[in-house]
Coordinates of C-alpha atoms and ligand atoms in Angstrom, one line a residue:
M1 CA -83.9 -45.4 108.4
G2 CA -87.6 -44.7 108.8
D3 CA -90.7 -44.6 106.7
S4 CA -92.6 -41.5 105.4
S5 CA -95.6 -43.5 104.1
P6 CA -98.8 -43.4 106.2
P7 CA -98.6 -45.9 109.1
P8 CA -100.7 -49.1 108.8
R9 CA -104.0 -48.9 110.8
D10 CA -103.8 -52.4 112.2
C11 CA -100.9 -54.5 113.3
D12 CA -100.1 -57.2 115.8
V13 CA -97.7 -55.2 118.0
V14 CA -96.9 -51.5 118.5
V15 CA -93.6 -51.0 120.2
I16 CA -93.3 -47.6 121.8
G17 CA -89.6 -46.6 121.9
A18 CA -86.8 -47.4 119.4
G19 CA -84.0 -47.7 121.9
I20 CA -82.0 -50.9 122.3
T21 CA -85.0 -52.6 124.1
G22 CA -87.6 -51.7 121.5
A23 CA -85.1 -52.8 118.7
L24 CA -84.5 -56.2 120.4
V25 CA -88.2 -56.8 120.8
A26 CA -89.0 -55.6 117.2
D27 CA -86.3 -57.8 115.7
T28 CA -87.5 -60.9 117.4
L29 CA -91.2 -60.3 116.6
A30 CA -90.5 -59.5 113.0
R31 CA -88.4 -62.6 112.6
D32 CA -91.3 -64.7 114.0
G33 CA -93.7 -63.2 111.4
L34 CA -95.7 -60.7 113.5
S35 CA -96.6 -57.4 112.0
V36 CA -94.8 -54.7 114.1
V37 CA -94.8 -50.9 114.2
V38 CA -92.0 -49.3 116.2
L39 CA -92.4 -45.6 117.0
D40 CA -90.2 -43.1 118.7
R41 CA -90.8 -39.5 119.6
R42 CA -87.1 -38.9 118.6
A43 CA -84.8 -40.5 116.1
P44 CA -84.1 -44.2 116.7
A45 CA -81.5 -44.9 119.4
G46 CA -81.8 -41.3 120.6
G47 CA -82.7 -41.9 124.2
S48 CA -80.4 -43.3 126.9
T49 CA -79.2 -45.9 124.5
A50 CA -77.1 -43.1 122.8
A51 CA -75.6 -42.1 126.2
S52 CA -74.7 -45.6 127.3
T53 CA -71.1 -46.6 128.0
S54 CA -72.3 -50.1 127.1
L55 CA -70.5 -52.4 129.5
V56 CA -72.4 -55.6 128.9
S57 CA -72.5 -57.4 132.2
Y58 CA -74.6 -60.0 134.1
E59 CA -74.2 -58.0 137.3
I60 CA -77.4 -56.6 139.0
D61 CA -76.9 -53.5 141.1
V62 CA -78.0 -55.5 144.1
S63 CA -75.6 -58.3 144.9
L64 CA -76.9 -61.9 144.7
K65 CA -76.5 -62.2 148.5
N66 CA -78.5 -59.0 149.2
L67 CA -81.1 -59.9 146.5
A68 CA -81.5 -63.3 148.1
E69 CA -82.3 -61.7 151.4
M70 CA -84.9 -59.5 149.7
I71 CA -86.7 -61.9 147.4
G72 CA -85.5 -65.4 148.5
E73 CA -82.5 -67.3 147.2
E74 CA -84.3 -69.2 144.4
D75 CA -85.7 -66.1 142.8
A76 CA -82.5 -64.2 143.2
V77 CA -80.5 -67.0 141.5
R78 CA -83.0 -67.2 138.7
S79 CA -82.7 -63.4 138.2
Y80 CA -78.9 -63.6 138.0
R81 CA -79.2 -66.7 135.7
L82 CA -81.5 -64.8 133.3
S83 CA -79.0 -61.9 133.3
L84 CA -76.2 -64.2 132.5
D85 CA -78.1 -65.8 129.7
A86 CA -78.9 -62.4 128.3
V87 CA -75.2 -61.6 128.0
H88 CA -74.9 -64.7 125.9
D89 CA -78.0 -63.7 123.9
L90 CA -76.5 -60.3 123.1
G91 CA -73.4 -62.0 121.7
T92 CA -75.4 -64.4 119.6
I93 CA -77.6 -61.6 118.2
A94 CA -74.5 -59.4 117.5
A95 CA -72.9 -62.4 115.6
S96 CA -76.1 -62.8 113.5
L97 CA -76.1 -59.2 112.3
S98 CA -74.3 -58.3 109.1
E99 CA -73.3 -54.9 110.3
Q100 CA -70.4 -54.3 112.8
T101 CA -71.9 -53.6 116.2
G102 CA -68.7 -53.4 118.2
F103 CA -69.7 -56.4 120.3
A104 CA -66.7 -58.0 121.9
P105 CA -66.7 -60.5 124.8
C106 CA -64.3 -59.7 127.6
P107 CA -64.0 -60.4 131.4
S108 CA -65.5 -58.2 134.0
I109 CA -63.8 -57.2 137.3
C110 CA -65.5 -55.7 140.3
L111 CA -62.9 -54.2 142.6
A112 CA -63.4 -54.1 146.4
S113 CA -63.2 -50.4 147.0
H114 CA -62.6 -50.8 150.8
R115 CA -60.8 -53.4 152.9
K116 CA -64.2 -54.2 154.6
H117 CA -65.7 -55.1 151.2
R118 CA -63.3 -57.9 150.6
R119 CA -65.2 -60.3 152.8
D120 CA -68.5 -59.4 151.1
L121 CA -67.0 -60.2 147.7
E122 CA -65.6 -63.5 149.0
Q123 CA -69.1 -64.5 150.3
E124 CA -70.7 -63.3 147.0
V125 CA -68.3 -65.5 145.0
A126 CA -69.0 -68.5 147.2
L127 CA -72.8 -68.1 146.8
R128 CA -72.5 -67.6 143.0
Q129 CA -70.2 -70.7 142.7
R130 CA -72.7 -72.7 144.7
H131 CA -75.3 -71.9 142.0
D132 CA -72.9 -72.4 139.1
L133 CA -72.9 -68.7 138.2
D134 CA -69.6 -67.6 136.6
A135 CA -67.5 -65.8 139.3
E136 CA -64.1 -66.2 141.1
F137 CA -62.4 -64.2 143.8
W138 CA -59.1 -62.6 142.9
T139 CA -56.8 -61.4 145.7
A140 CA -55.3 -57.9 145.5
E141 CA -52.0 -59.4 144.3
I142 CA -53.7 -61.2 141.4
V143 CA -55.5 -58.0 140.4
E144 CA -52.3 -56.0 140.6
Q145 CA -50.3 -58.5 138.6
T146 CA -53.0 -58.9 135.9
Y147 CA -54.4 -55.4 135.5
G148 CA -52.3 -53.1 137.7
F149 CA -55.4 -51.8 139.6
P150 CA -54.9 -51.0 143.3
S151 CA -57.7 -52.9 145.2
H152 CA -58.6 -55.0 148.2
G153 CA -59.4 -58.0 146.0
A154 CA -62.0 -58.4 143.3
L155 CA -64.8 -60.5 141.9
H156 CA -63.8 -61.6 138.4
T157 CA -66.0 -63.2 135.8
G158 CA -65.5 -64.2 132.2
T159 CA -69.1 -63.5 131.1
A160 CA -69.2 -59.9 130.0
G161 CA -68.5 -57.7 127.0
V162 CA -68.8 -54.3 125.3
L163 CA -70.8 -53.1 122.3
D164 CA -71.6 -50.0 120.4
P165 CA -75.2 -49.4 121.5
V166 CA -76.2 -47.1 118.6
R167 CA -74.9 -49.3 115.8
F168 CA -76.3 -52.4 117.5
T169 CA -79.8 -50.8 117.8
R170 CA -79.8 -49.4 114.3
A171 CA -78.7 -52.8 112.9
L172 CA -81.6 -54.5 114.7
L173 CA -84.1 -52.0 113.5
D174 CA -82.8 -52.3 109.9
R175 CA -83.2 -56.0 110.1
A176 CA -86.7 -55.7 111.6
V177 CA -87.7 -53.3 108.8
S178 CA -86.2 -55.7 106.1
R179 CA -88.6 -58.3 107.6
G180 CA -91.6 -56.1 107.3
A181 CA -91.6 -54.0 110.5
V182 CA -92.6 -50.3 110.1
L183 CA -90.4 -47.8 111.9
L184 CA -91.9 -44.4 112.6
P185 CA -89.3 -41.9 114.0
R186 CA -90.4 -38.6 115.5
T187 CA -93.8 -40.0 116.2
P188 CA -94.8 -39.6 119.9
A189 CA -97.3 -42.0 121.5
R190 CA -99.8 -39.8 123.2
D191 CA -102.2 -42.3 124.7
V192 CA -103.1 -45.9 124.7
R193 CA -106.8 -47.0 125.1
Q194 CA -108.7 -50.2 125.0
D195 CA -110.7 -50.4 121.7
G196 CA -112.9 -53.5 121.8
T197 CA -110.5 -56.4 121.9
A198 CA -107.6 -54.3 120.5
L199 CA -105.5 -51.5 121.9
A200 CA -105.6 -48.1 120.2
V201 CA -102.3 -46.1 120.3
V202 CA -102.9 -42.4 119.7
T203 CA -99.8 -41.0 118.0
G204 CA -98.7 -37.8 116.4
R205 CA -99.5 -39.5 113.0
G206 CA -102.9 -40.9 113.7
T207 CA -104.2 -43.9 115.6
L208 CA -102.9 -47.4 115.4
R209 CA -104.8 -50.5 116.5
A210 CA -102.8 -53.4 117.8
R211 CA -103.3 -56.7 119.7
W212 CA -100.3 -55.9 121.9
V213 CA -98.5 -52.7 122.9
V214 CA -95.0 -52.8 124.3
Y215 CA -93.8 -49.9 126.4
A216 CA -90.1 -49.7 125.8
M217 CA -89.8 -46.0 126.7
G218 CA -86.7 -46.2 128.9
Y219 CA -86.8 -43.8 131.9
E220 CA -89.6 -41.8 130.3
M221 CA -92.2 -44.2 131.5
P222 CA -95.8 -43.3 131.9
A223 CA -96.3 -41.2 135.0
S224 CA -98.8 -43.7 136.4
L225 CA -96.0 -46.3 136.6
R226 CA -93.3 -44.1 137.9
A227 CA -94.8 -42.9 141.2
G228 CA -92.7 -44.4 144.0
M229 CA -91.5 -47.3 141.9
V230 CA -88.4 -46.0 140.2
A231 CA -86.0 -43.4 141.5
L232 CA -84.3 -41.4 138.6
H233 CA -80.6 -40.8 138.8
T234 CA -78.1 -38.9 136.7
T235 CA -74.9 -40.7 135.8
Y236 CA -71.9 -38.9 134.4
A237 CA -69.4 -40.2 131.9
L238 CA -66.3 -39.1 130.1
V239 CA -64.1 -40.4 127.3
T240 CA -60.4 -39.7 127.0
E241 CA -58.4 -38.8 123.9
P242 CA -56.8 -42.0 122.3
L243 CA -53.9 -43.3 124.4
A244 CA -50.8 -45.1 123.1
D245 CA -50.6 -47.3 126.2
L246 CA -53.3 -48.3 128.7
G247 CA -50.8 -49.7 131.2
P248 CA -51.0 -53.2 132.5
W249 CA -54.8 -53.3 132.1
Q250 CA -54.6 -52.8 128.3
G251 CA -58.4 -52.4 128.2
K252 CA -58.8 -56.2 128.5
S253 CA -61.8 -56.1 130.9
I254 CA -64.7 -54.0 131.9
V255 CA -64.2 -52.6 135.4
W256 CA -66.5 -51.5 138.3
E257 CA -66.3 -51.5 142.0
T258 CA -68.2 -52.1 145.3
A259 CA -68.4 -48.4 146.4
R260 CA -71.7 -46.7 146.0
P261 CA -72.3 -44.8 143.7
Y262 CA -69.8 -46.9 141.8
G263 CA -67.5 -46.0 139.0
Y264 CA -67.4 -48.1 135.8
M265 CA -64.8 -48.2 133.0
R266 CA -64.0 -49.8 129.7
A267 CA -61.7 -49.2 126.7
T268 CA -62.9 -48.3 123.2
D269 CA -61.6 -50.0 120.1
D270 CA -59.8 -46.8 119.1
G271 CA -57.7 -46.8 122.3
R272 CA -59.7 -44.4 124.5
V273 CA -60.9 -45.0 128.0
M274 CA -64.5 -44.4 128.9
I275 CA -65.4 -44.0 132.6
G276 CA -68.7 -43.3 134.2
G277 CA -70.2 -42.9 137.7
A278 CA -70.5 -40.0 140.2
D279 CA -74.3 -40.6 140.1
T280 CA -76.7 -38.2 141.8
P281 CA -80.4 -38.3 142.2
F282 CA -82.1 -36.6 139.2
K283 CA -83.6 -33.2 140.1
D284 CA -83.8 -31.3 136.8
E285 CA -81.7 -30.8 133.7
A286 CA -80.3 -27.4 134.9
W287 CA -79.1 -29.0 138.2
R288 CA -77.6 -32.0 136.3
D289 CA -75.7 -29.7 134.0
R290 CA -74.5 -27.4 136.9
L291 CA -72.9 -30.4 138.5
M292 CA -71.0 -31.4 135.3
P293 CA -67.7 -29.7 136.1
S294 CA -67.4 -31.2 139.7
R295 CA -68.6 -34.7 138.5
T296 CA -66.1 -34.6 135.7
K297 CA -63.3 -33.9 138.2
R298 CA -64.5 -36.9 140.3
L299 CA -64.3 -39.1 137.3
E300 CA -60.9 -37.8 136.4
R301 CA -59.7 -38.6 140.0
K302 CA -61.2 -42.1 139.7
L303 CA -59.3 -42.6 136.4
G304 CA -56.1 -41.5 138.1
Q305 CA -56.7 -44.0 140.9
W306 CA -57.5 -46.9 138.7
L307 CA -54.8 -46.2 136.1
P308 CA -52.0 -44.5 138.1
T309 CA -49.3 -45.0 135.5
V310 CA -51.4 -43.6 132.6
Q311 CA -51.6 -39.9 131.6
T312 CA -55.1 -39.1 130.2
D313 CA -56.7 -36.1 128.6
T314 CA -60.5 -35.8 128.7
A315 CA -62.0 -35.5 125.2
F316 CA -65.7 -35.4 125.9
V317 CA -68.1 -35.4 128.9
W318 CA -71.8 -36.2 129.1
A319 CA -74.6 -37.2 131.5
G320 CA -77.7 -39.3 131.2
T321 CA -80.6 -40.6 133.3
F322 CA -81.4 -44.1 134.5
G323 CA -84.0 -45.4 136.8
E324 CA -83.3 -47.5 139.9
T325 CA -85.7 -49.9 141.6
R326 CA -85.5 -51.0 145.2
D327 CA -84.4 -54.5 144.4
G328 CA -82.3 -53.6 141.3
L329 CA -84.6 -55.6 139.1
P330 CA -86.5 -54.1 136.1
Y331 CA -90.3 -54.2 135.5
I332 CA -91.1 -56.6 132.6
G333 CA -94.5 -58.0 131.8
P334 CA -98.2 -57.3 131.5
M335 CA -100.0 -54.4 133.1
P336 CA -102.2 -55.9 135.9
D337 CA -105.4 -54.3 134.5
C338 CA -104.5 -54.6 130.8
P339 CA -102.8 -57.9 130.0
H340 CA -102.0 -57.0 126.4
A341 CA -100.1 -53.9 127.4
L342 CA -96.6 -55.1 128.2
Y343 CA -93.9 -53.0 129.9
A344 CA -90.1 -53.3 129.6
L345 CA -88.9 -50.6 131.9
G346 CA -87.2 -49.6 135.1
Y347 CA -83.7 -50.5 134.3
G348 CA -80.7 -49.7 136.4
A349 CA -77.1 -49.3 135.3
N350 CA -77.0 -52.6 133.4
G351 CA -80.0 -51.7 131.3
I352 CA -78.6 -53.3 128.1
T353 CA -78.7 -56.8 129.7
F354 CA -82.2 -56.1 131.1
G355 CA -83.3 -55.0 127.6
A356 CA -82.3 -58.5 126.3
I357 CA -84.2 -60.2 129.1
A358 CA -87.2 -58.0 128.3
A359 CA -87.0 -58.8 124.6
R360 CA -87.1 -62.6 125.3
I361 CA -90.0 -62.4 127.8
V362 CA -92.1 -59.8 126.0
S363 CA -91.8 -61.2 122.5
G364 CA -92.6 -64.7 123.9
L365 CA -95.8 -63.2 125.5
C366 CA -96.8 -61.6 122.1
L367 CA -96.3 -65.0 120.5
G368 CA -98.6 -66.7 123.0
R369 CA -95.9 -68.3 125.1
P370 CA -96.6 -67.7 128.8
N371 CA -93.4 -67.1 130.8
D372 CA -93.1 -68.0 134.5
D373 CA -90.2 -65.5 134.9
V374 CA -92.7 -62.6 134.7
R375 CA -93.3 -63.0 138.4
L376 CA -89.8 -61.8 139.2
F377 CA -90.3 -58.5 137.4
R378 CA -94.0 -57.8 137.9
L379 CA -95.2 -54.3 138.8
D380 CA -96.8 -55.2 142.0
R381 CA -94.0 -57.1 143.6
Ligands
FAD401 C1 -74.5 -42.4 130.9 C2 -75.1 -43.7 130.9 C3 -74.3 -44.9 130.9 C4 -74.8 -46.1 130.9 N1 -74.0 -47.2 130.9 C5 -74.5 -48.4 130.8 C6 -73.6 -49.6 130.7 O1 -72.4 -49.4 130.7 N2 -74.2 -50.8 130.5 C7 -75.5 -51.0 130.5 O2 -76.0 -52.1 130.4 N3 -76.4 -49.9 130.6 C8 -75.9 -48.7 130.7 N4 -76.7 -47.6 130.8 C9 -78.2 -47.9 130.8 C10 -78.7 -48.2 129.4 O3 -78.1 -47.4 128.5 C11 -80.2 -48.1 129.3 O4 -80.8 -48.8 130.4 C12 -80.7 -48.6 128.0 O5 -80.0 -47.9 126.9 C13 -82.2 -48.4 128.0 O6 -82.6 -48.7 126.7 P1 -84.1 -48.6 126.3 O7 -84.3 -48.9 124.9 O8 -84.9 -49.3 127.3 O9 -84.4 -47.0 126.6 P2 -84.0 -45.8 125.7 O10 -82.7 -45.9 125.0 O11 -84.1 -44.5 126.6 O12 -85.2 -45.7 124.6 C14 -86.5 -45.3 124.9 C15 -87.0 -44.6 123.7 O13 -88.4 -44.3 123.9 C16 -88.7 -43.1 123.3 N5 -89.9 -42.6 123.9 C17 -90.1 -42.2 125.2 N6 -91.4 -41.8 125.4 C18 -92.0 -41.9 124.2 C19 -93.3 -41.7 123.7 N7 -94.3 -41.2 124.5 N8 -93.6 -41.9 122.4 C20 -92.6 -42.4 121.5 N9 -91.4 -42.7 122.0 C21 -91.1 -42.4 123.2 C22 -87.4 -42.3 123.6 O14 -87.3 -41.2 122.7 C23 -86.3 -43.3 123.5 O15 -85.7 -43.3 122.2 C24 -76.2 -46.3 130.9 C25 -77.1 -45.2 130.9 C26 -76.5 -43.9 130.9 C27 -77.4 -42.8 130.8

């Protein structure tokens, strides 16, 4: 993957970042005939996409009820609707790729971690059902009978899935390249400047001129954007050795909970369990790594709580960074002072779904299709 020839000097769109977001954008634009250059300071899919546990979910870190209080019910419902559509988009895209990307639809269950959260989940389900968003309330008995998890009830939805984020991203980039896109790995973008009617992207391999620039740099967003807008957090994850039996759950759903910070769990197709959570505000890498043993213990305890009848051995642990916004929504759309510079950043824990929303909006803008949903995700909200 990649291209050692000199990059073109002019193109329609430069995408900065070859993670899952940049790959989704590049794939759509190359399909629609635009000339695209994707560059990444690392290898493709080497940012948080590689660290992702890849639960594909339409959940937003702020519940619909709380989001409605923050931004109004209509906009909150629209945000959830876009997220739900994005899960379907990801399934459709995965099915259109010739490579195996590990995409598998499955239900999602959000467990009430405390007795007092049961009422919140019931209200959340009622609100979602009123707006035709896929959700139902399960009592603790139904949860126990179906999956064996101890809980105080749960929100259950059939619209979710899992995928392999690295294979998915690489397959998208391969397809974009086969349609004429140019991929430049290990090519940092150092600066973006206005150059007449175009934008000049100064890279480690020369300067590119483009009509549009898409910032798909994950949590490594330009410092000017980050100040006060996105709080960086470290999330920890572990994967077990393969298990002969996953108990009543059998890995049939993705799992998360109402506690904050929340745990999240899925099974892999080779019979392992992947669990993440124990989030902490990001300070620096040394601090993040120092916390690894205690956070791993927390995740192991959570695993024991959720799968009380299953004996697990931890095979591998890791940590990664994600950004959190106040309302749980990402930043997607044009820079206020530079309308041809588009951002697709500020994702929370369900960044894969937000990546698919961003790809739809951002590629539409590059193709000259204005999108009213931009107002939900604008920088100055
Ligand atoms: C441990 C962990 C678990 C997660 N679990 C889930 C989950 O279960 N479900 C879910 O939906 N999401 C999850 N997420 C979040 C999700 O993985 C991310 O939101 C998503 O991968 C972001 O993709 P991206 O393409 O926007 O960013 P990235 O994958 O970070 O890609 C950005 C790219 O930009 C490049 N870049 C940065 N600066 C420059 C520059 N100046 N020049 C050139 N290139 C640059 C980077 O090298 C990187 O490759 C998780 C995250 C972590 C860390």
